Short mmCIF file of C-alpha atoms and ligand atoms in Angstrom, two decimals:
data_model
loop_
_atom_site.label_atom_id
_atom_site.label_comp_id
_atom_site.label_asym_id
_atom_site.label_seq_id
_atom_site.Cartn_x
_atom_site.Cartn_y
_atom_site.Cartn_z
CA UNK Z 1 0.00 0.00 0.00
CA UNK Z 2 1.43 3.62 -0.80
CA UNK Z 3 1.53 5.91 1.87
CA UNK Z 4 -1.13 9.10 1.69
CA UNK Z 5 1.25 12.21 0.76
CA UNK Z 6 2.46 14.11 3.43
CA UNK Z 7 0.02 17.50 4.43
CA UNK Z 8 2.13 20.86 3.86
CA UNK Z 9 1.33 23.40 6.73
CA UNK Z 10 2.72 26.96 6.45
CA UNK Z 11 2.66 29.18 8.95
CA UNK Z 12 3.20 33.23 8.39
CA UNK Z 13 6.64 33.45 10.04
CA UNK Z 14 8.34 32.13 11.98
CA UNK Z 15 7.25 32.98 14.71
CA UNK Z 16 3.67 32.24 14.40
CA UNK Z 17 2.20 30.83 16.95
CA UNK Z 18 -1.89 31.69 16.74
CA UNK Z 19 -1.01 30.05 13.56
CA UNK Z 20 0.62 26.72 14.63
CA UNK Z 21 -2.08 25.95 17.60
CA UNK Z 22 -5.00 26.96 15.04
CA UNK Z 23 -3.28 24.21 12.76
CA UNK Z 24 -2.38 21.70 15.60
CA UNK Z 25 -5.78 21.84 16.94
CA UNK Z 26 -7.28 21.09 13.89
CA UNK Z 27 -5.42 17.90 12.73
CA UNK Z 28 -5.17 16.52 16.17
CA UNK Z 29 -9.16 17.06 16.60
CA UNK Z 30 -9.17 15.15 12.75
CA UNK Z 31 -6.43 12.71 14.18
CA UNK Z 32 -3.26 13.52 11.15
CA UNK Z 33 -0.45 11.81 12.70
CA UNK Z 34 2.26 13.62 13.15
CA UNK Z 35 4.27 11.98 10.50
CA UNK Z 36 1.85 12.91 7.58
CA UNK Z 37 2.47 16.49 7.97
CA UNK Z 38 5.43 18.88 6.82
CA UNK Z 39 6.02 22.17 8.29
CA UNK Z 40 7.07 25.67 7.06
CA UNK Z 41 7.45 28.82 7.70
CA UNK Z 42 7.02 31.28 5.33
CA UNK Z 43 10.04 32.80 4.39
CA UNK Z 44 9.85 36.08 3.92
CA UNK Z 45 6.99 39.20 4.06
CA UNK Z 46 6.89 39.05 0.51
CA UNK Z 47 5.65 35.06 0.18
CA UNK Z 48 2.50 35.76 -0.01
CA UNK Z 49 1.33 32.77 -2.04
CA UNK Z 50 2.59 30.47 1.13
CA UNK Z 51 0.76 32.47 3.70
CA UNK Z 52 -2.58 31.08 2.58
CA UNK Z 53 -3.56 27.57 0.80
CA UNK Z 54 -3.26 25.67 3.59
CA UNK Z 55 -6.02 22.41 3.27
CA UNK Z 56 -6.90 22.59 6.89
CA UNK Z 57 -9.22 20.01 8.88
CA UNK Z 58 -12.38 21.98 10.05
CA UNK Z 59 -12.19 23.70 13.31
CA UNK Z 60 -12.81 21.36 16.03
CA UNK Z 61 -16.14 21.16 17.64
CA UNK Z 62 -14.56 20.15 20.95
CA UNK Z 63 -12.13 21.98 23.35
CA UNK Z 64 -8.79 20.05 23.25
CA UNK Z 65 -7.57 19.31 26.52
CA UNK Z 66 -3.80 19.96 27.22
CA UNK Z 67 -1.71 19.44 29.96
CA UNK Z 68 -1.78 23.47 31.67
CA UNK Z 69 1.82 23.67 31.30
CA UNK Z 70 2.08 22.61 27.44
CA UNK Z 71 1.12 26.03 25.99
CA UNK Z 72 3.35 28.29 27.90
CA UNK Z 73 6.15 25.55 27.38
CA UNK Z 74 5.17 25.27 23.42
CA UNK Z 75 5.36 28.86 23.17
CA UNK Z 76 8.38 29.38 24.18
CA UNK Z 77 10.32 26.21 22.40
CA UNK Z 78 8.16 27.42 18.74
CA UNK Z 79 10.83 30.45 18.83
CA UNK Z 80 13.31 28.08 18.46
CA UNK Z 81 15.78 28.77 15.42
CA UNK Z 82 15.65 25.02 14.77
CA UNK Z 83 13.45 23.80 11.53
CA UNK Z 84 12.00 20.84 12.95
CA UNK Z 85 10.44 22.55 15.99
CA UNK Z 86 6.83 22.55 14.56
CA UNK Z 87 6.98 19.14 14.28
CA UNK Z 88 8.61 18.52 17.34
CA UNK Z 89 5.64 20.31 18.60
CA UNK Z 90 3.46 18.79 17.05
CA UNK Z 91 4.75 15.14 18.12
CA UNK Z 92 4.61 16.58 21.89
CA UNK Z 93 0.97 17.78 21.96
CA UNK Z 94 0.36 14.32 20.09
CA UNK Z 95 1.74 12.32 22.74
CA UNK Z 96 0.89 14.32 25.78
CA UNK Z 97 -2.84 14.18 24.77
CA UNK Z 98 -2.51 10.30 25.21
CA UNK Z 99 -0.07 10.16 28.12
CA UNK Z 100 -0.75 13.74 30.18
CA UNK Z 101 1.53 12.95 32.76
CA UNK Z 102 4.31 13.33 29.86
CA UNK Z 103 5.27 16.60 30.70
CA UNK Z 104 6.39 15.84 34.20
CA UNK Z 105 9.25 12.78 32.93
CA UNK Z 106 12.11 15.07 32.35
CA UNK Z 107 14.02 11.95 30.85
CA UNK Z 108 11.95 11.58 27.94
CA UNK Z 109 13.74 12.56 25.02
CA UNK Z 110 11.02 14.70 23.15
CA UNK Z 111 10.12 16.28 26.47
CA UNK Z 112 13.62 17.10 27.30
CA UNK Z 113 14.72 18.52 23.85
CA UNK Z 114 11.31 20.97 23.64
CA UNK Z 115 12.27 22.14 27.47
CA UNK Z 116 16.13 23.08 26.12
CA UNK Z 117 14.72 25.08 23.19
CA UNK Z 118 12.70 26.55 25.46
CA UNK Z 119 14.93 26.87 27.94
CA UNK Z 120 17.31 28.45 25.26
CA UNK Z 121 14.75 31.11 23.90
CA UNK Z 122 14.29 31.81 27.34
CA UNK Z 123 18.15 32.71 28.60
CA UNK Z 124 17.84 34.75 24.61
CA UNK Z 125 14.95 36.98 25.29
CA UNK Z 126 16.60 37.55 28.82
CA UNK Z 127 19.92 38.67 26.79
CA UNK Z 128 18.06 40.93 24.43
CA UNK Z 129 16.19 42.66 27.46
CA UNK Z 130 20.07 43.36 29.11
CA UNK Z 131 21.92 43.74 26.09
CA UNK Z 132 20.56 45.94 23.01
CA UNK Z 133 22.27 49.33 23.49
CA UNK Z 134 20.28 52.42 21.45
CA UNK Z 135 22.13 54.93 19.64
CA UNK Z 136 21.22 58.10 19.02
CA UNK Z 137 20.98 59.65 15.70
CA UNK Z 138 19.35 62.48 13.73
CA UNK Z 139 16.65 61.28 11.22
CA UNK Z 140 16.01 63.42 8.59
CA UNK Z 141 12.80 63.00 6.55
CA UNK Z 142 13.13 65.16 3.79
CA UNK Z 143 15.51 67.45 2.64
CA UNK Z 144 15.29 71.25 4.50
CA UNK Z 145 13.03 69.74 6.84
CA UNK Z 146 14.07 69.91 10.63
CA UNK Z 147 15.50 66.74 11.76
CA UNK Z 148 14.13 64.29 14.86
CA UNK Z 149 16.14 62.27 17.19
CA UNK Z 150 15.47 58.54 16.89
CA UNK Z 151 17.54 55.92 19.11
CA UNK Z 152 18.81 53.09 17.22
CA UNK Z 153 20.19 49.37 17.83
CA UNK Z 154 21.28 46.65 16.30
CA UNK Z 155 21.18 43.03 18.15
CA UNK Z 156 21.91 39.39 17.04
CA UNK Z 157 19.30 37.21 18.73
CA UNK Z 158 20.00 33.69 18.54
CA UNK Z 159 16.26 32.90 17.90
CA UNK Z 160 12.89 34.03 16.95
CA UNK Z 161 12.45 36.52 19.33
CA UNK Z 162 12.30 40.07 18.09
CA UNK Z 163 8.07 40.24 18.57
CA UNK Z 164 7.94 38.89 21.79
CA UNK Z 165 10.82 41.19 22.96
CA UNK Z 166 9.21 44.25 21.39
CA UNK Z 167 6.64 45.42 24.13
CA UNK Z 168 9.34 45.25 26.68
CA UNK Z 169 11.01 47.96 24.91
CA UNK Z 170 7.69 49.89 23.80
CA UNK Z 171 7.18 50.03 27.68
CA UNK Z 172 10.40 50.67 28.87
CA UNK Z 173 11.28 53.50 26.31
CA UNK Z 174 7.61 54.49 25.72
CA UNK Z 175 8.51 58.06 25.06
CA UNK Z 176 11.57 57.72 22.68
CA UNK Z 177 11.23 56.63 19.07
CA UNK Z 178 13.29 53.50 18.99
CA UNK Z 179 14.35 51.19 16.29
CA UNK Z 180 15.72 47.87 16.58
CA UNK Z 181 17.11 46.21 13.72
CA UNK Z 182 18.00 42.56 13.59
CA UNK Z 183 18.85 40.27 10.34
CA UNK Z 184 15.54 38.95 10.76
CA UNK Z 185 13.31 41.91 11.30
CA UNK Z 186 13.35 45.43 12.06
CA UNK Z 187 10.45 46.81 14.62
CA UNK Z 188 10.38 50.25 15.19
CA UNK Z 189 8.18 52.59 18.25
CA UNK Z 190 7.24 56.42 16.82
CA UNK Z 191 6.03 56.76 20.36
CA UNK Z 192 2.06 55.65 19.57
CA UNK Z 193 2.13 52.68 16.99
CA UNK Z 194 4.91 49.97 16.88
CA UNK Z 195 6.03 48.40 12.95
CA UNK Z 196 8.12 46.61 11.38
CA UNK Z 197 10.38 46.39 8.30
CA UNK Z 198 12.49 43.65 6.86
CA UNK Z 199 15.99 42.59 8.42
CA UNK Z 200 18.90 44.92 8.35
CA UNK Z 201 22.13 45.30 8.22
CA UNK Z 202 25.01 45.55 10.44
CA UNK Z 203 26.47 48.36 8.61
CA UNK Z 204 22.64 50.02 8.57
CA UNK Z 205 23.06 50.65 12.49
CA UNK Z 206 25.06 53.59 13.61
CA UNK Z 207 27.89 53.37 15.69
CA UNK Z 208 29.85 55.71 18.40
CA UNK Z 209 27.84 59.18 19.25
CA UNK Z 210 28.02 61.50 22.24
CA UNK Z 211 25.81 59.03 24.47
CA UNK Z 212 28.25 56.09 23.87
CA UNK Z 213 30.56 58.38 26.24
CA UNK Z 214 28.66 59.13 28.85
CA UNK Z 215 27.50 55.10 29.07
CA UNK Z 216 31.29 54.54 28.84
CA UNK Z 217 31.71 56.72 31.82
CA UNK Z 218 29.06 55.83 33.61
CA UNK Z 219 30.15 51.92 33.58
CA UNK Z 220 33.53 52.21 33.99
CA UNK Z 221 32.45 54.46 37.29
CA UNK Z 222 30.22 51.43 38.23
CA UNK Z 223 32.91 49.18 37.57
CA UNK Z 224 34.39 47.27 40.15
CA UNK Z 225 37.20 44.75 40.00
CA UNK Z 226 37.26 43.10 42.97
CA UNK Z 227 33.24 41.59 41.37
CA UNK Z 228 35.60 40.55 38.46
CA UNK Z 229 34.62 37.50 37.47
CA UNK Z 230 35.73 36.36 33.93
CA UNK Z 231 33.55 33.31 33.91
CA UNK Z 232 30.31 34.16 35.30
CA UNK Z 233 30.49 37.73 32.92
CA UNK Z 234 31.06 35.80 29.97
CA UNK Z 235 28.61 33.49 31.08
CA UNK Z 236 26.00 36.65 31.74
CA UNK Z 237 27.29 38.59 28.47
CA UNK Z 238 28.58 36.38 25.63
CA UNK Z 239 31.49 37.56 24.13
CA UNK Z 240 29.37 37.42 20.87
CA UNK Z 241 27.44 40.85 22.43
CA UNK Z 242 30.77 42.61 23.39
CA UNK Z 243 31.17 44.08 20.17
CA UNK Z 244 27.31 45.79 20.25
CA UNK Z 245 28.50 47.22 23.52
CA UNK Z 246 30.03 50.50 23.47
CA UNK Z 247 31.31 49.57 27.24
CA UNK Z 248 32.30 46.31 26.46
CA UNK Z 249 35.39 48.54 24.80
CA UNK Z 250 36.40 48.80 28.64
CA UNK Z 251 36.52 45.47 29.38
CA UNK Z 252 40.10 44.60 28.46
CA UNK Z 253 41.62 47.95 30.20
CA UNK Z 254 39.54 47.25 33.25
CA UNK Z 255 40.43 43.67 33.53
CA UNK Z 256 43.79 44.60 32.85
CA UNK Z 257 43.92 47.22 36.02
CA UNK Z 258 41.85 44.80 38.06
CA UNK Z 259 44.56 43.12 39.95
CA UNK Z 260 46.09 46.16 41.27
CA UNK Z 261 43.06 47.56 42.11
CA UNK Z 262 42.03 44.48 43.48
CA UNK Z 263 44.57 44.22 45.77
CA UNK Z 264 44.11 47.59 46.98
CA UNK Z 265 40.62 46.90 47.85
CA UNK Z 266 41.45 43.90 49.85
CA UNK Z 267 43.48 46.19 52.12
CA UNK Z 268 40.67 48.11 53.11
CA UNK Z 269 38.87 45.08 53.58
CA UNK Z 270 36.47 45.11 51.27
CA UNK Z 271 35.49 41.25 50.57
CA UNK Z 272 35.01 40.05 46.86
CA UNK Z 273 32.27 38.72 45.72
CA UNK Z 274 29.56 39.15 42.94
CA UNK Z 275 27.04 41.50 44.84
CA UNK Z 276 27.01 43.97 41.96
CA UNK Z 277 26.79 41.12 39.03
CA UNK Z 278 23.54 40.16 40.90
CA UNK Z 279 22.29 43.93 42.09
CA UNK Z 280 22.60 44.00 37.69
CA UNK Z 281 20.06 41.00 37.56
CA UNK Z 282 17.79 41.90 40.00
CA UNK Z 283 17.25 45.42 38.39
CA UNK Z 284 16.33 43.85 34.96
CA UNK Z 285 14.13 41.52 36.74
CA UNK Z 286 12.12 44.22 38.48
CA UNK Z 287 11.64 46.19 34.77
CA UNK Z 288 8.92 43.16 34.50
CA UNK Z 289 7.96 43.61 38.23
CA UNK Z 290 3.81 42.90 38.11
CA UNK Z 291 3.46 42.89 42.08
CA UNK Z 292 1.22 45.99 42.19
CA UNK Z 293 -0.37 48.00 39.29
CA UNK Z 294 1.67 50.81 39.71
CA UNK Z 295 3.98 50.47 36.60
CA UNK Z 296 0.87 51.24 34.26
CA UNK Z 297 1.63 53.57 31.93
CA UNK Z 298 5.36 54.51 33.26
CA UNK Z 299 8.46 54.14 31.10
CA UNK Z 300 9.84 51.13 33.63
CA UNK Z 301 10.85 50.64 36.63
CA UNK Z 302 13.93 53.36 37.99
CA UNK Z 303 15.62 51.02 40.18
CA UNK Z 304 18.63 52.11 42.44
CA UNK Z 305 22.12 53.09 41.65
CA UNK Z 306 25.13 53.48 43.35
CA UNK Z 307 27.97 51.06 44.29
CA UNK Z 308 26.87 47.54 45.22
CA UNK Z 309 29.51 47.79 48.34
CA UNK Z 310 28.43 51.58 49.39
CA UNK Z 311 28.28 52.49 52.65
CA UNK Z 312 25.48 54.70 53.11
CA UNK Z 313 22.62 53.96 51.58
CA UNK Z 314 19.75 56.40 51.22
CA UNK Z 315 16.22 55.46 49.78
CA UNK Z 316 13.64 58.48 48.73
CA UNK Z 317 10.23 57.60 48.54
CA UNK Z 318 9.46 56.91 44.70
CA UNK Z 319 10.22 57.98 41.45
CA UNK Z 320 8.87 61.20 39.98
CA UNK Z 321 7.96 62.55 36.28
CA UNK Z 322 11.82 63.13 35.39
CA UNK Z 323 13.63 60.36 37.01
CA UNK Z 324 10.36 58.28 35.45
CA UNK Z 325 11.49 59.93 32.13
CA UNK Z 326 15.41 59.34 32.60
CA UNK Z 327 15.10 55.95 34.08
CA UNK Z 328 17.39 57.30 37.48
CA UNK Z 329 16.25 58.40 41.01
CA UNK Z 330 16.66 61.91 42.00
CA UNK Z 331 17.14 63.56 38.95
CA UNK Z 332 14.36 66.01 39.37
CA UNK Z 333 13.77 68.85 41.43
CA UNK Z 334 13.86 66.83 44.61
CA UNK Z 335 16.90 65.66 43.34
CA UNK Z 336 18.14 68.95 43.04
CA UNK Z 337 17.79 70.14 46.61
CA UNK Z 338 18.77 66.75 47.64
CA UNK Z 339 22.22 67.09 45.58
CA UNK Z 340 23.11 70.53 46.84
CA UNK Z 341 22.51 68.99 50.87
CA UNK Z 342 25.12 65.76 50.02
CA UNK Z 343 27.50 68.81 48.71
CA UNK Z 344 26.92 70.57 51.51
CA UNK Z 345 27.01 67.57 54.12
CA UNK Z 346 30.34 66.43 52.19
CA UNK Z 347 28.80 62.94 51.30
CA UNK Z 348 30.01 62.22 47.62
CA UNK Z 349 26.61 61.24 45.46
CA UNK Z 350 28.37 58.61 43.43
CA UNK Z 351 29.88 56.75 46.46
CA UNK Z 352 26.45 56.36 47.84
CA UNK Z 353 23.32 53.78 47.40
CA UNK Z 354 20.37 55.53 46.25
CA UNK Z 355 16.82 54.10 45.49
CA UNK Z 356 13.41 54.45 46.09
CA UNK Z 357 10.82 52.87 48.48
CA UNK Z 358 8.67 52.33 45.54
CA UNK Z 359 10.31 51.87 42.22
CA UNK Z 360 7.20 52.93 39.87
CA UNK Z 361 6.06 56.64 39.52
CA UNK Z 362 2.60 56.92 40.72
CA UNK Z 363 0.79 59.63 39.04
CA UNK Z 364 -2.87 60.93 37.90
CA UNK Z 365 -3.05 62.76 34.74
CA UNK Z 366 -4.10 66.58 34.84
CA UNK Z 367 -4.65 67.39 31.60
CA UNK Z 368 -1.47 66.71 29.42
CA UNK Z 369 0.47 67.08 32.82
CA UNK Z 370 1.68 63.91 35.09
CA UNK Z 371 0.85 64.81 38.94
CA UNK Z 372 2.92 62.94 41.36
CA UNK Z 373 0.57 60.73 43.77
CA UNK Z 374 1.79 59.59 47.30
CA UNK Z 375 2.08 55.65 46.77
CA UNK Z 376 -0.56 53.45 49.43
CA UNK Z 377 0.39 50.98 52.08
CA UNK Z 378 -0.21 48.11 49.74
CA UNK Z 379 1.66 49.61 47.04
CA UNK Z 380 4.84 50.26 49.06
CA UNK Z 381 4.24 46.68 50.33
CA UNK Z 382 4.07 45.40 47.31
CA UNK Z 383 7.76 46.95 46.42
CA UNK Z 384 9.88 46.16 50.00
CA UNK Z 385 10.56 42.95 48.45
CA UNK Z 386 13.11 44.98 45.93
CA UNK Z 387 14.13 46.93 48.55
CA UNK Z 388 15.03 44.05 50.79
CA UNK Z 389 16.97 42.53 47.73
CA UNK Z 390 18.82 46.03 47.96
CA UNK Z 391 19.86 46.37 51.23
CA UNK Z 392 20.57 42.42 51.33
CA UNK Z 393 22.69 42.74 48.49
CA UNK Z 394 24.78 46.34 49.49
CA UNK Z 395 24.94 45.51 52.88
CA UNK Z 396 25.07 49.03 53.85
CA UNK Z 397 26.13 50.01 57.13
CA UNK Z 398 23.62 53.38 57.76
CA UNK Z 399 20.27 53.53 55.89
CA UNK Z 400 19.09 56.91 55.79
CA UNK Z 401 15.11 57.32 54.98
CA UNK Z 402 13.90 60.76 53.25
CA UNK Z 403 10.41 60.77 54.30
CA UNK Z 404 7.63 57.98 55.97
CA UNK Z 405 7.34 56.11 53.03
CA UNK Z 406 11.05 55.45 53.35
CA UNK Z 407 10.67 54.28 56.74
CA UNK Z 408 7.71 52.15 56.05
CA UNK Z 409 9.57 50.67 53.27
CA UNK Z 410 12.50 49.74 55.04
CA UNK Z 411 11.22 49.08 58.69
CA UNK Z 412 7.91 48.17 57.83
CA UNK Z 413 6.25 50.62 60.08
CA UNK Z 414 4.57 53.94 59.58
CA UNK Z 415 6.87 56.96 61.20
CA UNK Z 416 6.78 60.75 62.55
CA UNK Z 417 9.31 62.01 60.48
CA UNK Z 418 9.77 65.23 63.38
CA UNK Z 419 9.40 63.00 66.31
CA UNK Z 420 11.72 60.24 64.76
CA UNK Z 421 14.97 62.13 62.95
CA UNK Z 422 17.86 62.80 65.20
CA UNK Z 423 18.16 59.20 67.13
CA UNK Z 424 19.32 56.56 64.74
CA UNK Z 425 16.89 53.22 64.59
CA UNK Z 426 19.22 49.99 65.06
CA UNK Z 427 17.64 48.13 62.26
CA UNK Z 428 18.67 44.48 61.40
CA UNK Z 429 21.36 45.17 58.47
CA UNK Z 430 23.02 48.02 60.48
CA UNK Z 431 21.79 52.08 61.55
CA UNK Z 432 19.17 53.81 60.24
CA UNK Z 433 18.23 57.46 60.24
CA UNK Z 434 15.30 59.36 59.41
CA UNK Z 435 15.17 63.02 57.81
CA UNK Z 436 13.33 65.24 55.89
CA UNK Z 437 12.30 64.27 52.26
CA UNK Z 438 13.50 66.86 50.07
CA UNK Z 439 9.73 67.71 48.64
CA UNK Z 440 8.69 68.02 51.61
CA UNK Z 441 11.22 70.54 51.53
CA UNK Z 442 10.11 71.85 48.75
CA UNK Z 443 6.63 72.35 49.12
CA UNK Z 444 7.19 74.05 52.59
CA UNK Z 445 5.30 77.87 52.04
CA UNK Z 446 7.27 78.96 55.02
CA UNK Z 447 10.64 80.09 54.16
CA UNK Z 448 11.75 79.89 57.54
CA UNK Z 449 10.74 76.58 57.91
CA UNK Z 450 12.15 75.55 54.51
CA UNK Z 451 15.58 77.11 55.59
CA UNK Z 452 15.00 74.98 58.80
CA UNK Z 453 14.30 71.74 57.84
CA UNK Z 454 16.84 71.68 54.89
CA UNK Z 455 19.25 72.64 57.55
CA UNK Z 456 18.22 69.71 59.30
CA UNK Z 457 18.50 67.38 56.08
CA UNK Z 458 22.22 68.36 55.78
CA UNK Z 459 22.62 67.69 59.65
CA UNK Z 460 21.11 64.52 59.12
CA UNK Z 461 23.26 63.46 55.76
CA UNK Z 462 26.18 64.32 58.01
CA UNK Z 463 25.74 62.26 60.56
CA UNK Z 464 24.34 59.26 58.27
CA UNK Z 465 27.50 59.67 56.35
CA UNK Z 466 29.99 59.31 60.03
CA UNK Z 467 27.77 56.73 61.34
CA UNK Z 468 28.50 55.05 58.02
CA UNK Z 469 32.37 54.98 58.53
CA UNK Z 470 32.47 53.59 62.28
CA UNK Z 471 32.59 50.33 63.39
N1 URA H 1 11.54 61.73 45.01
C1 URA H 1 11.95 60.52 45.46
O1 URA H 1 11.61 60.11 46.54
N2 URA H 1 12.73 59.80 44.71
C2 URA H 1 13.15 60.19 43.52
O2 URA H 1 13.87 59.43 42.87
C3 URA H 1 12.74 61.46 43.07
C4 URA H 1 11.92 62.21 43.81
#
C-alpha cells in the first residue's frame, strides 16, 4: 500500500504561533499523525502565495484538553531557530494528549529537547532585554526639513524573538522613538504605533555618538574589580554581544587594572564577591515587576544606583515625572535640593546607594500634565521585596530614609518624620536614620521653615555619612 502524501502546513513566520495551535488543533481534533504532515514557515513578508492555501481540517467542535503547562512551554520552544520545531511540537501535543503525565518525565527525550529550546529562547529573550544598546541619531525625513532624534540598535538574537521582545522595549522606552534592527526583522516605536520592516544590516546601524561616552563613563564608574569575574560575565554577556556594547570597549583595560586595584581593595577590607553582578540581575528583573499596578503607563521601573559595596545607603520615597522619564532616582527637582545637601554635608553622590521605596512613579493625569501621587500601604508593600533585595545585596552600614514612606519601606512601620529624625533606629542590616524628604522641603510655604528643615536634612546626611564609617 502507498503511503497518503504528506500535508504541507505553512505558517506566516516564523514565529507564528496563533497560527501553529489553530493548525495543531485542527489535525489533532481530525487525528493527522504527526508523521503525515510537513512544516514551514514562510520565508519572507513578501511570500504571499505560502501564507494562505493551507487544506486545513475543520475547526474542532470540541475543546482540546492539554496538559496546563504545554502552551506556555510550546510557546516558548516554537521560537526556536531550529526547523523541525513545529513538528517537534506537534509530536509533543500528540503524545501528551494520550499520556498527560508526559510533561512531568524530564528523561523523555522529546520532552527534554522541547524544554532546552525553550529553555534556550528563554536565557535569549533575557539577553536581548540586558543587552541591546540604542544609539542616538538624527533622522532626517526630507531634505530642508528639521530633523528628529530617533535611538537606534542593532542586536543578534539567537532565535525568533524580536516580537515577543518588542513590548518590553515599547514600555520601557515608551517616550523615545526607537528602532531595533535585527537580520531577521526590524520593529520600530514612533512613540504611539509599533512596525516593522524587513531585516537589516550591520552596517545600517550607527555606531559611536556622544551618548556612547557618557554610558562609557558611567560603567567604567560602576565598575568594580574586585566583582571581576571572567567566567560568570562571559557566562552573563557572551562575548558574541561585546562588540554591540560601546562599554564592552572597557573590558580589556579594566580587567587589565583589576589586579592592582584588586589588591588595593582587599586592604581596606572590602570582601570580593559578585554582589554587583547580581544587584545588575535583580534590576532587569524588576523592569517586568507585576506585584502591584503601579507600573501602568510609566516608562519602567527606575531602580537604584550606586555602588553595590556603598556604605550609606539612602532610599527616597518613589520615582517622579523626570527620574520616570530618565530611568534614574533623584534627577528632578527633589533631586536637586537633595544634591546641593550631600555637597553641603560632604557625602560624595556617586559613592552612595540611592533608590526608592517604591520603584514605579505613581501619578494621575491633569490634563497633558503627570501629577505625582503619594504611593498606598499596599503599594509600598508590594515593592519592600526589591528593597530588601537592595539592602541584602549592598549591605550598607547606615540607611538613611527621606520621608515615611522610606521608613515604612525599610522598617515596615509607619513613622513621625519630626518626632523620629535625630536618634538613629538599630535596624537588622546596620543604623538607620530618618530626615526630611527633600519635597517636603520643597513644598514648605514657610521660608523659615524651609531654611529649617533643609538645615536639618544636611545635619542629618552628616551624621548618616559618620555613622557610616564607624565600626
Ligand atoms: N523623590 C523621590 O523620593 N525619589 C526620587 O527618585 C525622586 C523624587
Amino acid at each position: 500500500m502507498r503511503a497518503a502524501p504528506a500535508r504541507v502546513v505553512r505558517l506566516a513566520a516564523e514565529d507564528d504561533w496563533d497560527g501553529w495551535r489553530d493548525a495543531a488543533r485542527r489535525l489533532l481534533a481530525a487525528r493527522v499523525a504527526p508523521d503525515a504532515i510537513v512544516w514551514q514557515a514562510r520565508e519572507s513578508a513578501d511570500d504571499l502565495f505560502a501564507a494562505g492555501g493551507n487544506d486545513l481540517p475543520p475547526e474542532p467542535q470540541l475543546e482540546l484538553r492539554v496538559p496546563r503547562a504545554f502552551p506556555a512551554l510550546a510557546k516558548s520552544a516554537l521560537l526556536h531557530k531550529d526547523s523541525e520545531r513545529f513538528a517537534l511540537l506537534y509530536r509533543l501535543l500528540w503524545q501528551v494528549t494520550e499520556h498527560p503525565g508526559l510533561l512531568n518525565d524530564h528523561a523523555d527525550p522529546l520532552v527534554r529537547r522541547v524544554e532546552l529550546m525553550a529553555k534556550a529562547v528563554r536565557r535569549d529573550i533575557h539577553k536581548m532585554h540586558a543587552f541591546v544598546r540604542f544609539r542616538e541619531v538624527e533622522v532626517l525625513v526630507e531634505e530642508g526639513a528639521e530633523g528628529h532624534t530617533r535611538f537606534v540598535a542593532w542586536f543578534e538574537p539567537e532565535h525568533h524573538i524580536i516580537r515577543a521582545t518588542a513590548g518590553f522595549f515599547v514600555r520601557r522606552f515608551a517616550q523615545m522613538a526607537w528602532s531595533i534592527l535585527t537580520p531577521e526583522l526590524s520593529v520600530h516605536w514612533d512613540g504611539e504605533v509599533l512596525s516593522e520592516s524587513i531585516g537589516a544590516d550591520r552596517s545600517q546601524a550607527p555606531s559611536g555618538d556622544p551618548l556612547e561616552d557618557m554610558w562609557k563613563a558611567y560603567y567604567a564608574a560602576i565598575f568594580n574589580p574586585a566583582r571581576l569575574k571572567i567566567g560568570a560575565m562571559t557566562k552573563e554577556m557572551p562575548r558574541k554581544y561585546w562588540k554591540n556594547l560601546p562599554e564592552a570597549q572597557l573590558i580589556a583595560p579594566l580587567i587589565a587594572g583589576a589586579q592592582a586595584r584588586e589588591a588595593t581593595m582587599v586592604a581596606q577590607h572590602v570582601a570580593p564577591d559578585e554582589r554587583g553582578i547580581s544587584l545588575q540581575g535583580l534590576a532587569e528583573e524588576a523592569q517586568e515587576c507585576r506585584r502591584c499596578p503601579l507600573w501602568k503607563g510609566t516608562n519602567g521601573c527606575v531602580f537604584g544606583e550606586g555602588p553595590g559595596d556603598a556604605k550609606l545607603m539612602i532610599v527616597g520615597e518613589q520615582p517622579g515625572d523626570e527620574e520616570d522619564k530618565a530611568h534614574r532616582p533623584f534627577v528632578g527637582p527633589a533631586g536637586g535640593v537633595l544634591d546641593r545637601a550631600l555637597t553641603q554635608a560632604g557625602v560624595e553622590r556617586s559613592a552612595v546607594y540611592l533608590t526608592n521605596a517604591v520603584k514605579h512613579f505613581k501619578f494621575e493625569m491633569r490634563g497633558k500634565r503627570r501629577i505625582h501621587q503619594k504611593p498606598d500601604t499596599s503599594e509600598i508593600e508590594a515593592c519592600r521585596w526589591w528593597l530588601d533585595q537592595e539592602i541584602r545585596l549592598v549591605r550598607p552600614r547606615t540607611v538613611l530614609m527621606l520621608g515615611a514612606t522610606a521608613v515604612r519601606g525599610v522598617t515596615g512601620k509607619a513613622a513621625t518624620i519630626g518626632k523620629m529624625r535625630g536618634s538613629p533606629l538599630h535596624l537588622p542590616q546596620g543604623d538607620g536614620l530618618v530626615t526630611w524628604h527633600p519635597s517636603y522641603i520643597l513644598r514648605l510655604p514657610d521660608k523659615d521653615a524651609a531654611d529649617r528643615a533643609y538645615g536639618n536634612l544636611v545635619e542629618d546626611l552628616s551624621l548618616a555619612l559618620e555613622k557610616s564609617r564607624e565600626h
